[in-house]
mmCIF file of C-alpha atoms in Angstrom:
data_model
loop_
_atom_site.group_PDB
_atom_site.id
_atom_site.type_symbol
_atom_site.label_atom_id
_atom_site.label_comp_id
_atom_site.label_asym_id
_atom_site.label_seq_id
_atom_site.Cartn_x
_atom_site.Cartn_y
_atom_site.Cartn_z
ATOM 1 C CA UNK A 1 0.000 0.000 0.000
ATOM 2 C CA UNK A 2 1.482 2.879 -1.107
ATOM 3 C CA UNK A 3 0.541 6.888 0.722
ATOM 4 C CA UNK A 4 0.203 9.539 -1.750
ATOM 5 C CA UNK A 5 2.568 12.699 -0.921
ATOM 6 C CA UNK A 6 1.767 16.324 -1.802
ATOM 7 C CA UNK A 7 2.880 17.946 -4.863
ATOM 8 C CA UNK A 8 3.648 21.380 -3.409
ATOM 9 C CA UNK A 9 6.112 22.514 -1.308
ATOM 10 C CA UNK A 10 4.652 22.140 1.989
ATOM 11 C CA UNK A 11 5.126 22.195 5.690
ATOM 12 C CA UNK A 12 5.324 18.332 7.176
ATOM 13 C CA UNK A 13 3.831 18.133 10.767
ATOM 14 C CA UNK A 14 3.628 14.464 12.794
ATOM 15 C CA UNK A 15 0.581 14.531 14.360
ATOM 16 C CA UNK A 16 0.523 12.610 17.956
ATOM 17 C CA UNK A 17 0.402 9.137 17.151
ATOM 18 C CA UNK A 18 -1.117 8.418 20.428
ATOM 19 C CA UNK A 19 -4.736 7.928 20.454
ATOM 20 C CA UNK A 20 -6.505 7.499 24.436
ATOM 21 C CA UNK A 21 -10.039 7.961 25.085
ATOM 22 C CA UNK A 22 -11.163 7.790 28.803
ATOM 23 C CA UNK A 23 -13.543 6.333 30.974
ATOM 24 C CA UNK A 24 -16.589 8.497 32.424
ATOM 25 C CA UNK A 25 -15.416 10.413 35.792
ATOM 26 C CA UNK A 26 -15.555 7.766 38.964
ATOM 27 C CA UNK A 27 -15.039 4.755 36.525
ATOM 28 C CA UNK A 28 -11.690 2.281 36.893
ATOM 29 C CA UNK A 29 -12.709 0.720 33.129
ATOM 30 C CA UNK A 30 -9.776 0.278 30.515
ATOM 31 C CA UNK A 31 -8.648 3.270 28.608
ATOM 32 C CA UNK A 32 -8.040 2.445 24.441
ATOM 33 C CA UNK A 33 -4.790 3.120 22.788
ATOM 34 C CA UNK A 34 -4.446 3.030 18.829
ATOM 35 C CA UNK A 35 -1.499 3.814 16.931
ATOM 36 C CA UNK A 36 -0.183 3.543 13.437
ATOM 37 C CA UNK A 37 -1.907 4.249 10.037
ATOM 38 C CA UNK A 38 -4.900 5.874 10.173
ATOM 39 C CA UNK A 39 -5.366 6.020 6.562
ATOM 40 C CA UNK A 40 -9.067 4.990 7.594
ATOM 41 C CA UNK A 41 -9.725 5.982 10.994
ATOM 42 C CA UNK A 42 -8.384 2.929 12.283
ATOM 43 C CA UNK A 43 -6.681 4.747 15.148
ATOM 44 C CA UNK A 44 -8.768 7.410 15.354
ATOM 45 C CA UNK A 45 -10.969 6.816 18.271
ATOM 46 C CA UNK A 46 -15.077 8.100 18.195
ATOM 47 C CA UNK A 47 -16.106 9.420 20.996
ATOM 48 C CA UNK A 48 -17.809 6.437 23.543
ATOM 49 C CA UNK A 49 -14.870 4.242 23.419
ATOM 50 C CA UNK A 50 -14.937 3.870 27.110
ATOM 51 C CA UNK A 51 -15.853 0.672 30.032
ATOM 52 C CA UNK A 52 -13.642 -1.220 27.260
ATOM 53 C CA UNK A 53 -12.591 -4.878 28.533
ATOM 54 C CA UNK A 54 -11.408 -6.055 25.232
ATOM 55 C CA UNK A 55 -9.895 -4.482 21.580
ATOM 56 C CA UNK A 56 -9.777 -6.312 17.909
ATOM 57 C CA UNK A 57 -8.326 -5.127 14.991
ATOM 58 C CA UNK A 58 -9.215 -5.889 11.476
ATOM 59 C CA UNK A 59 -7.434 -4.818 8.120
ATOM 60 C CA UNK A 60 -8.335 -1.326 8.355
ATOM 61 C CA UNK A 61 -10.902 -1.417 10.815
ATOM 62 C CA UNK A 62 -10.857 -1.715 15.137
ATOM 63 C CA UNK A 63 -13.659 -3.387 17.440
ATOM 64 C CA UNK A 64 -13.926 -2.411 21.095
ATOM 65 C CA UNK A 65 -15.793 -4.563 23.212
ATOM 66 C CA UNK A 66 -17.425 -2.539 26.245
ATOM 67 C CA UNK A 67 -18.019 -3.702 29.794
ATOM 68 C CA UNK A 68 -21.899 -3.866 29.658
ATOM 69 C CA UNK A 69 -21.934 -6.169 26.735
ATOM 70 C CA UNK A 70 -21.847 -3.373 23.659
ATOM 71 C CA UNK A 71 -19.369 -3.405 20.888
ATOM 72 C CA UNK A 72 -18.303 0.002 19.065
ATOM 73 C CA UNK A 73 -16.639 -0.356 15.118
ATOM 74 C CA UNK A 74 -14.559 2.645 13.715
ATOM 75 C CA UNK A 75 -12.031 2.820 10.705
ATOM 76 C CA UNK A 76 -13.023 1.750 7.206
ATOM 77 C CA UNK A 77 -16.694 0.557 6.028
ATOM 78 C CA UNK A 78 -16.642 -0.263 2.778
ATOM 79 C CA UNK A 79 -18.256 -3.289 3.301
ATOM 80 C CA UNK A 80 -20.324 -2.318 6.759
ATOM 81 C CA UNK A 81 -17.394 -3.680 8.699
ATOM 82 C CA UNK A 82 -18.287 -0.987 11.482
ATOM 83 C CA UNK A 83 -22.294 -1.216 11.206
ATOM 84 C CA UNK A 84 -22.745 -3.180 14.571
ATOM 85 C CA UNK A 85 -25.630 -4.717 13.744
ATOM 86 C CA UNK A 86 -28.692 -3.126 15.800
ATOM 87 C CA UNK A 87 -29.701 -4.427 19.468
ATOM 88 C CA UNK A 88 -26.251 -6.477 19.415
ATOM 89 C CA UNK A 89 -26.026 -6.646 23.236
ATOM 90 C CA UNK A 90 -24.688 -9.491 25.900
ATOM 91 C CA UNK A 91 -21.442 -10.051 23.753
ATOM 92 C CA UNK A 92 -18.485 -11.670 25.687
ATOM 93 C CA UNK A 93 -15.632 -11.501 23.024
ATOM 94 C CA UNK A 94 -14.770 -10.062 19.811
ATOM 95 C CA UNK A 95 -12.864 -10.348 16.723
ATOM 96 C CA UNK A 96 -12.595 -8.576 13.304
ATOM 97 C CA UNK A 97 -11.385 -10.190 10.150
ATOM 98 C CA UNK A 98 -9.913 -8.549 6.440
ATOM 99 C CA UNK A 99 -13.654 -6.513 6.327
ATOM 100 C CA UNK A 100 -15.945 -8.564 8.581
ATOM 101 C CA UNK A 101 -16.451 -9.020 12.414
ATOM 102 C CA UNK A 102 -17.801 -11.348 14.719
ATOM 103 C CA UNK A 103 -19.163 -11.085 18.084
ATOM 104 C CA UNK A 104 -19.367 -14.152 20.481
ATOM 105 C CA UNK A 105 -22.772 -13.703 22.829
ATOM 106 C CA UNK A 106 -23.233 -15.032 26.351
ATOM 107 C CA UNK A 107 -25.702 -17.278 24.815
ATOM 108 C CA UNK A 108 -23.107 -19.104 22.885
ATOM 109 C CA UNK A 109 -24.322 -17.965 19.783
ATOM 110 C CA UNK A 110 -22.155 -15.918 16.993
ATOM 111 C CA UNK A 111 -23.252 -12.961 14.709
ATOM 112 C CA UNK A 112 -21.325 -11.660 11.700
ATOM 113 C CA UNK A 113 -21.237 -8.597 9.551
ATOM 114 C CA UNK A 114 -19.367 -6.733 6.761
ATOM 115 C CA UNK A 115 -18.241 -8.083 4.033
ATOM 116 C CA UNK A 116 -20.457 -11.177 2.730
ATOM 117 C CA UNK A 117 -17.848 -12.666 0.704
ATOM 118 C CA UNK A 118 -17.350 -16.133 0.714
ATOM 119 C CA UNK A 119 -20.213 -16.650 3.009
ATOM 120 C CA UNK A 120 -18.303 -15.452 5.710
ATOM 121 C CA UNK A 121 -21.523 -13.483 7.109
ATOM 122 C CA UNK A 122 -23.371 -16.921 7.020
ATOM 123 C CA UNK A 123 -22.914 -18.331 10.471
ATOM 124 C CA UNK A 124 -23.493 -22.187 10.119
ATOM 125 C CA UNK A 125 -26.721 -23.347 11.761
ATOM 126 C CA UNK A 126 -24.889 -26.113 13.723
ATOM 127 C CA UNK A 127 -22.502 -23.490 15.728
ATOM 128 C CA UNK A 128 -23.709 -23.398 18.927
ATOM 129 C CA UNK A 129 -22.559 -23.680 22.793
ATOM 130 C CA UNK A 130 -19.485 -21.657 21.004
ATOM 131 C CA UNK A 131 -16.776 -20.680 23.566
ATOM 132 C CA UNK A 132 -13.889 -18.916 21.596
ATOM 133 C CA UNK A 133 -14.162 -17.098 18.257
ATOM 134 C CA UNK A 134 -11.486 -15.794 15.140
ATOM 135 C CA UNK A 135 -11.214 -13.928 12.105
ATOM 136 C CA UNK A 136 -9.154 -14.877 9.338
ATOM 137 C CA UNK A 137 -8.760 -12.561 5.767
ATOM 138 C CA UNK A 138 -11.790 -14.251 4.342
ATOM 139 C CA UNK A 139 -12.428 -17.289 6.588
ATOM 140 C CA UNK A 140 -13.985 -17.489 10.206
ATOM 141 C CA UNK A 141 -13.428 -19.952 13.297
ATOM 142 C CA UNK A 142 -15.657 -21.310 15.901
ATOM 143 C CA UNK A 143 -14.889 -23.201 19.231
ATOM 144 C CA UNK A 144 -17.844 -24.637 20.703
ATOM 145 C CA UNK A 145 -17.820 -26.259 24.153
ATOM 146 C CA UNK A 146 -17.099 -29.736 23.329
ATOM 147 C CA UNK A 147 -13.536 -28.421 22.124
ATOM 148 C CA UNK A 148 -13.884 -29.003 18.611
ATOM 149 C CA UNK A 149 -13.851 -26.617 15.512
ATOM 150 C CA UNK A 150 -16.079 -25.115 13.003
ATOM 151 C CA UNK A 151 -14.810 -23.113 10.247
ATOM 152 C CA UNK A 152 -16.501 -20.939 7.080
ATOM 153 C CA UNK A 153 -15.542 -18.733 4.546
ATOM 154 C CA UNK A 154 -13.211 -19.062 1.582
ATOM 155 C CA UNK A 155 -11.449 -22.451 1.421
ATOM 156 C CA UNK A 156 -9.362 -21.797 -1.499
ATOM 157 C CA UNK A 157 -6.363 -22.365 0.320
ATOM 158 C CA UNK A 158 -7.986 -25.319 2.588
ATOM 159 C CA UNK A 159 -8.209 -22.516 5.804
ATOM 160 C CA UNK A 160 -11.618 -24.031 6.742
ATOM 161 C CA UNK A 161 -11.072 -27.559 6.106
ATOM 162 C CA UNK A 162 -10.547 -28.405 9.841
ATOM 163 C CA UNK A 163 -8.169 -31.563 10.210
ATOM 164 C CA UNK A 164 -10.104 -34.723 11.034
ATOM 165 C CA UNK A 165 -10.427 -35.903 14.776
ATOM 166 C CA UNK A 166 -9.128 -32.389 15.671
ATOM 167 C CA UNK A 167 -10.763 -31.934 19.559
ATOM 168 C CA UNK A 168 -9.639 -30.616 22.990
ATOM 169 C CA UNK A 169 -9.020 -27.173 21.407
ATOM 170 C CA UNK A 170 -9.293 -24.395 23.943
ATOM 171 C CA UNK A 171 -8.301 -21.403 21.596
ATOM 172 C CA UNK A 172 -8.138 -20.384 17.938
ATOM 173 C CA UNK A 173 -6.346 -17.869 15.904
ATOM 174 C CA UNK A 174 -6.739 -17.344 12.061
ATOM 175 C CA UNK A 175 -4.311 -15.800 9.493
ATOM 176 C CA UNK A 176 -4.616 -14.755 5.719
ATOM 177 C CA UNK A 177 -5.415 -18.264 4.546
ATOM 178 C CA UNK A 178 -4.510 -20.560 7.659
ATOM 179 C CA UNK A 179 -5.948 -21.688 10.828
ATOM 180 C CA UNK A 180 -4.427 -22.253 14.364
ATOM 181 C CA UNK A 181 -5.622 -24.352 17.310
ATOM 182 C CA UNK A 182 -4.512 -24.387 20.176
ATOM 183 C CA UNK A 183 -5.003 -28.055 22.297
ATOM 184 C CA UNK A 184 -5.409 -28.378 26.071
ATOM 185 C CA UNK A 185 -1.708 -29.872 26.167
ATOM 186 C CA UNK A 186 -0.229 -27.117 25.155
ATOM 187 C CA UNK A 187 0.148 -28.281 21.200
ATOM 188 C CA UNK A 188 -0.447 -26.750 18.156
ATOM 189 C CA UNK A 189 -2.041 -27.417 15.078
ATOM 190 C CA UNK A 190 -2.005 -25.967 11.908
ATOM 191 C CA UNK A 191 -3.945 -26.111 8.175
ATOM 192 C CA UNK A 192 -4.336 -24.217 5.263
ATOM 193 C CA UNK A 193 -2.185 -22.659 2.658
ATOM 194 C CA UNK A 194 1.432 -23.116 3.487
ATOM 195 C CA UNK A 195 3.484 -21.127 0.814
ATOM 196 C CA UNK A 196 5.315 -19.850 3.102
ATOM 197 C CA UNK A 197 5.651 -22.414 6.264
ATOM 198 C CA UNK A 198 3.033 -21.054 8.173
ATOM 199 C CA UNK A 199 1.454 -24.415 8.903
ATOM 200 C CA UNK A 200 4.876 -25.762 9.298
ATOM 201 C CA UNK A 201 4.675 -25.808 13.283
ATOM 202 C CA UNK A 202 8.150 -25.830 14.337
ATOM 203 C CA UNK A 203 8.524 -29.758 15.793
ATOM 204 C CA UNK A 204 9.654 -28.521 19.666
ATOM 205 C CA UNK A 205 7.117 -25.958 20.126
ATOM 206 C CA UNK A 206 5.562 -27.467 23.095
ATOM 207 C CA UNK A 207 3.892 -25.886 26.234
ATOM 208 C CA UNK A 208 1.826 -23.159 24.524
ATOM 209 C CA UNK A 209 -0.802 -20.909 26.470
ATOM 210 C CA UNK A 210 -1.592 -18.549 23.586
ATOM 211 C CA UNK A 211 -1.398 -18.371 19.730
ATOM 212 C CA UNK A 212 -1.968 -15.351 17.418
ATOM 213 C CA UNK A 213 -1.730 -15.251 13.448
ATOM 214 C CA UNK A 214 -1.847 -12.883 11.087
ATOM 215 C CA UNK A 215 -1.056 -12.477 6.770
ATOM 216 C CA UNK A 216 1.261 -15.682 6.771
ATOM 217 C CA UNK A 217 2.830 -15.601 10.260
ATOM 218 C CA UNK A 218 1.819 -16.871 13.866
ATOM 219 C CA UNK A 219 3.013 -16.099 17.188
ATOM 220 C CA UNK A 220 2.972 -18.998 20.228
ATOM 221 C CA UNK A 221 3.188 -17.733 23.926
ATOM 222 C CA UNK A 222 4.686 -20.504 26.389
ATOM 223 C CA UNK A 223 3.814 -21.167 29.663
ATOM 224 C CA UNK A 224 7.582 -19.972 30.500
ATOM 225 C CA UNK A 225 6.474 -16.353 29.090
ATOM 226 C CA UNK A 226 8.509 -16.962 25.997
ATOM 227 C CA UNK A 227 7.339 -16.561 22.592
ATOM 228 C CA UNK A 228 8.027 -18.178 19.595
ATOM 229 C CA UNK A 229 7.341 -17.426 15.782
ATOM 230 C CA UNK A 230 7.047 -18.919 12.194
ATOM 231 C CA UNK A 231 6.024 -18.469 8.868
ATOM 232 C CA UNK A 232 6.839 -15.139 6.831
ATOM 233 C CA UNK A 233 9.571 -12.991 8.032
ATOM 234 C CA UNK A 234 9.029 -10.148 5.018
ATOM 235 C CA UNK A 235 9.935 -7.300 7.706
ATOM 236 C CA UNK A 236 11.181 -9.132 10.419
ATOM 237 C CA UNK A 237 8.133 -9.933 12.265
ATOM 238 C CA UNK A 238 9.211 -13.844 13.120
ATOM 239 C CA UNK A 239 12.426 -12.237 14.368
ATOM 240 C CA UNK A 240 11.551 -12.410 18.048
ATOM 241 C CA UNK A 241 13.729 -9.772 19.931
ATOM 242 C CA UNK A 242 16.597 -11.822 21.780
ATOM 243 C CA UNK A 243 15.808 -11.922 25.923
ATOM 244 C CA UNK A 244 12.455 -11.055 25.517
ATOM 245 C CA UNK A 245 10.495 -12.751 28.587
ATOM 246 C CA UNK A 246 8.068 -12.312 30.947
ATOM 247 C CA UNK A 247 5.273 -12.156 28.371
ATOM 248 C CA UNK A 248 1.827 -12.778 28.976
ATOM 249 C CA UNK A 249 -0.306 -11.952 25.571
ATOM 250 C CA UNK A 250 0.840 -12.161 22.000
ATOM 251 C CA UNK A 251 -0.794 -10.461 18.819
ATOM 252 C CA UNK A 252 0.015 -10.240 15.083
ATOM 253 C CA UNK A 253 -0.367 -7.634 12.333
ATOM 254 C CA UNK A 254 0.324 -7.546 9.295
ATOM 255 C CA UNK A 255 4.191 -7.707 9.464
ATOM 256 C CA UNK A 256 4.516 -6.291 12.960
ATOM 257 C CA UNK A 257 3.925 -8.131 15.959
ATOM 258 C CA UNK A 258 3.367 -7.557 19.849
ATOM 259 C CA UNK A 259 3.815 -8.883 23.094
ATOM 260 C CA UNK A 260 2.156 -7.689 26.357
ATOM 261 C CA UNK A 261 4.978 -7.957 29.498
ATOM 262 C CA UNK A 262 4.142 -8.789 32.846
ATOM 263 C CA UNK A 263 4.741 -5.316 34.055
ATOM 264 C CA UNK A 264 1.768 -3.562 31.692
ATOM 265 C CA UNK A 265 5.101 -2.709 28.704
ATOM 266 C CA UNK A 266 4.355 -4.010 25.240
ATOM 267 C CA UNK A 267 7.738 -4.383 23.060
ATOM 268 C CA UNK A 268 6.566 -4.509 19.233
ATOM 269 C CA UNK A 269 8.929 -5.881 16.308
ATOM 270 C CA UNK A 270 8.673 -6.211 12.081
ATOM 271 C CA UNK A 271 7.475 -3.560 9.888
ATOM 272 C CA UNK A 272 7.425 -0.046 11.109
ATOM 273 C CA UNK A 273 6.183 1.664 7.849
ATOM 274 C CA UNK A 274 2.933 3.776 9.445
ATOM 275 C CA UNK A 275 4.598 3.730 12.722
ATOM 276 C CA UNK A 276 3.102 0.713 14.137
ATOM 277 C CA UNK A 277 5.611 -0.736 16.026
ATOM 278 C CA UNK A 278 7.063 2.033 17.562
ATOM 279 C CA UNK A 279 5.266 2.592 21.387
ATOM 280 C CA UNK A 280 3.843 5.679 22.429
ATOM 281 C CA UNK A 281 6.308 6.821 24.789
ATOM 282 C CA UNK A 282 4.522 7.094 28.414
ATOM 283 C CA UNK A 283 2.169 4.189 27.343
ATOM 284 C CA UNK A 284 2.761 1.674 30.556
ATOM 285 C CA UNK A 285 0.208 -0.456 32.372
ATOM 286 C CA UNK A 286 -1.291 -2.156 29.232
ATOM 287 C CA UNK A 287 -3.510 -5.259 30.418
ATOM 288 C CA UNK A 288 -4.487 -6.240 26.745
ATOM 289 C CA UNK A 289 -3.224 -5.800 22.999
ATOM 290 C CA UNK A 290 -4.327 -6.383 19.521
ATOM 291 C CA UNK A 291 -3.272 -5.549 15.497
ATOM 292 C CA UNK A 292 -5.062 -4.688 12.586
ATOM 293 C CA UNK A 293 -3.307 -4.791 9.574
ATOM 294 C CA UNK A 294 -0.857 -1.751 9.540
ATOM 295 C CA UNK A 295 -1.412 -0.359 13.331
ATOM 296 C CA UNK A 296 -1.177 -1.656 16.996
ATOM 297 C CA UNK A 297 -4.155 -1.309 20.119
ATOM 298 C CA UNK A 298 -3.931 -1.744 23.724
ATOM 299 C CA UNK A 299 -6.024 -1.835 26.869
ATOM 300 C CA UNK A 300 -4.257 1.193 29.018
ATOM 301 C CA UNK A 301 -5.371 1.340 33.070
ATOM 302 C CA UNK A 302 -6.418 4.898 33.802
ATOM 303 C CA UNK A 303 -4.199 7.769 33.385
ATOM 304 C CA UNK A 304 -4.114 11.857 34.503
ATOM 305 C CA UNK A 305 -4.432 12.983 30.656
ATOM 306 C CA UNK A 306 -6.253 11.287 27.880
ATOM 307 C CA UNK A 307 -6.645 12.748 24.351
ATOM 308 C CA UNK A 308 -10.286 12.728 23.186
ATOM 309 C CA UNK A 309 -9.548 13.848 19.536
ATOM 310 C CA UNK A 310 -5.836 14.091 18.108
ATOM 311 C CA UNK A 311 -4.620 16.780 16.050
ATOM 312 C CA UNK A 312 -4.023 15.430 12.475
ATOM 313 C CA UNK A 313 -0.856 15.758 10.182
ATOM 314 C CA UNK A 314 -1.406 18.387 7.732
ATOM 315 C CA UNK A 315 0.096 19.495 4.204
ATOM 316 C CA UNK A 316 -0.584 23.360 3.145
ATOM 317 C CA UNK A 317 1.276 25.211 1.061
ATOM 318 C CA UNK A 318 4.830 27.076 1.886
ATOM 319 C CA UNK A 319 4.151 30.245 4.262
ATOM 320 C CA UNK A 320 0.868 29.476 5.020
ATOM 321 C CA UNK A 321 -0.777 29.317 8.361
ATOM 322 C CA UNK A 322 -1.986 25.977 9.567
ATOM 323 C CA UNK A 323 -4.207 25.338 12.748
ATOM 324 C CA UNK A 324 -3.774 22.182 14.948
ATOM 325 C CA UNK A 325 -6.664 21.497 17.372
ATOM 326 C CA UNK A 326 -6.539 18.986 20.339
ATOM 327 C CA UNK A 327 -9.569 17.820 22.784
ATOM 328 C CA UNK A 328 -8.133 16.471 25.859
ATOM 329 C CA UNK A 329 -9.240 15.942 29.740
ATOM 330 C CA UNK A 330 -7.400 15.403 32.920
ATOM 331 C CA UNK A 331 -6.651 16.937 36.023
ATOM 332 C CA UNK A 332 -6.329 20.840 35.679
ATOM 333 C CA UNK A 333 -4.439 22.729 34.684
ATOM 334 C CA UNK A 334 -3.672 21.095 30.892
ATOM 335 C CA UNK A 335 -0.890 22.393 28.863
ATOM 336 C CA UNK A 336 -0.141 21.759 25.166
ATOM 337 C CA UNK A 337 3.141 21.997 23.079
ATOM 338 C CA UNK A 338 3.320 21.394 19.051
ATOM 339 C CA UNK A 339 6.847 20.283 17.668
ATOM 340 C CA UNK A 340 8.015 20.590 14.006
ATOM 341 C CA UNK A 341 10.156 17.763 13.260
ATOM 342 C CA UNK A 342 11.297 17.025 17.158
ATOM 343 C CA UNK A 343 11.556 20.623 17.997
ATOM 344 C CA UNK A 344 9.292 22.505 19.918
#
């Protein structure tokens, strides 16, 4: 994907890349943090992002899933990715695909929406009981509660042709054109397209808590709060930084990946184009994390200062004025500083 850049001589200004939204006064609920390209509004947070107890990314799309059972959609729609369906209430997890979403109820039940391709809107009539949900590029997973899978959607590649006899799963991720499942003794299994090694589970990989897959790549957290990776290494993103420990969540992008540290720090790694894998600096005391295609979210406990809107990067032409806006709350007084390339 490549940005356009403008023609004229113009002033370049980084807008924050930080994006936080907080909870109402009195509440202790999750603050959201988005960063990376926001081409689409994928990290640009609407107002009522707040109460938020888990985040899911999509290509160019985000899901936020809020404490009383509501979900919230922002970033692209060009296939109603973000049109929560009406009166979808009593969801307990989340997860967005390429341009479609899926939202796991109390109930057990599943509902889908965006993009129709493939049938991946058409949740089979035999799901039910489900316990753990995922999102692949154009093929969707199901866990129900005897610990076996259900899979729909494009099958080009064989993503939803679930290996025979495959049971005891107890979680699922889903990549471009692959599937992940995760067994109760720690194992991993892997089907679907395999051009480049993705379903090649490396043969030691043993002891695994969590799993995350994205493009042509997957991520496995141990129980020892190592991680290990396979599959595409384009930018970099199976080149797990050396010591890295301590880990206790995993998720995949693109080509970037992150892990989620014991002490609330996330350490990201692969592509950087859009700025995805570089941190927010003063982001700490993340409890969750997730990717979309080319940006990075995380659960952030509460903080003094949250933005509410972000000023945006602007191009205008040489000698110009330009006028950068900010809406932000926190404990008074607030004061604000712009920088032009690192300088105040």
């Amino acid at each position: 994907m490549q940005k356009s850049s403008a023609v004229r001589k113009s002033i370049s200004v980084i807008a924050t890349v930080l994006a936080l939204l907080c909870a109402p006064a009195g509440s202790r609920a999750a603050l959201v943090a988005a960063w990376g390209d926001n081409t689409f509004g994928e990290t640009r947070l609407p107002v009522g992002v707040n109460n938020v107890k888990a985040i899911a990314g999509g290509d160019y799309h985000s899901l936020a899933l809020r404490s009383d059972g509501s979900v919230l959609a922002w970033g692209l729609n060009n296939q109603g990715q973000i049109n929560v369906p009406s009166g979808l209430a009593n969801v307990k997890a989340i997860a967005a695909g390429g341009n479609h979403c899926l939202a796991l109820r109390v109930d057990g039940s599943v509902v889908a929406w965006g993009s129709a391709d493939a049938g991946l809107s058409n949740v089979p009539g035999n799901l039910s009981r489900a316990t753990a949900i995922a999102c692949g590029a154009l093929h969707n997973l199901a866990l129900n509660a005897a610990g076996t899978v259900i899979a729909w959607g494009d099958n080009a590649n064989g993503a939803t042709q679930v290996p025979a006899g495959l049971s005891d799963v107890t979680a699922l991720a889903a990549g471009a054109d692959h599937s992940l499942a995760l067994k109760a003794d720690g194992s991993v299994v892997a089907w679907g397209s395999n051009a480049y090694g993705q379903t090649n589970v490396p043969s030691d990989l043993s002891n695994v808590v969590a799993i995350a897959a994205h493009d042509d790549f997957n991520l496995a957290l141990k129980a020892d709060g190592t991680v290990v990776a396979w599959g595409y290494y384009y930018a970099g993103q199976t080149n797990v930084p050396v010591g890295l420990s301590n880990v206790i969540a995993v998720a995949a992008g693109y080509f970037h990946a992150l892990a989620l540290r014991s002490d609330g720090t996330i350490v990201t790694w692969g592509d950087n184009t859009y700025g995805q894998s570089v941190v927010p600096a003063g982001l700490s005391n993340a409890s969750a994390i997730a990717a979309g295609r080319y940006f990075s979210v995380a659960l952030v406990a509460d903080g003094s200062v949250q933005m509410l809107q972000n000023p945006e990067s602007q191009g205008v032409p040489y000698t110009s004025n330009v006028t950068f806006s900010v809406l932000a709350t926190g404990r008074e007084p607030l004061g604000y500083q712009w920088f032009f390339n690192g300088s105040p």
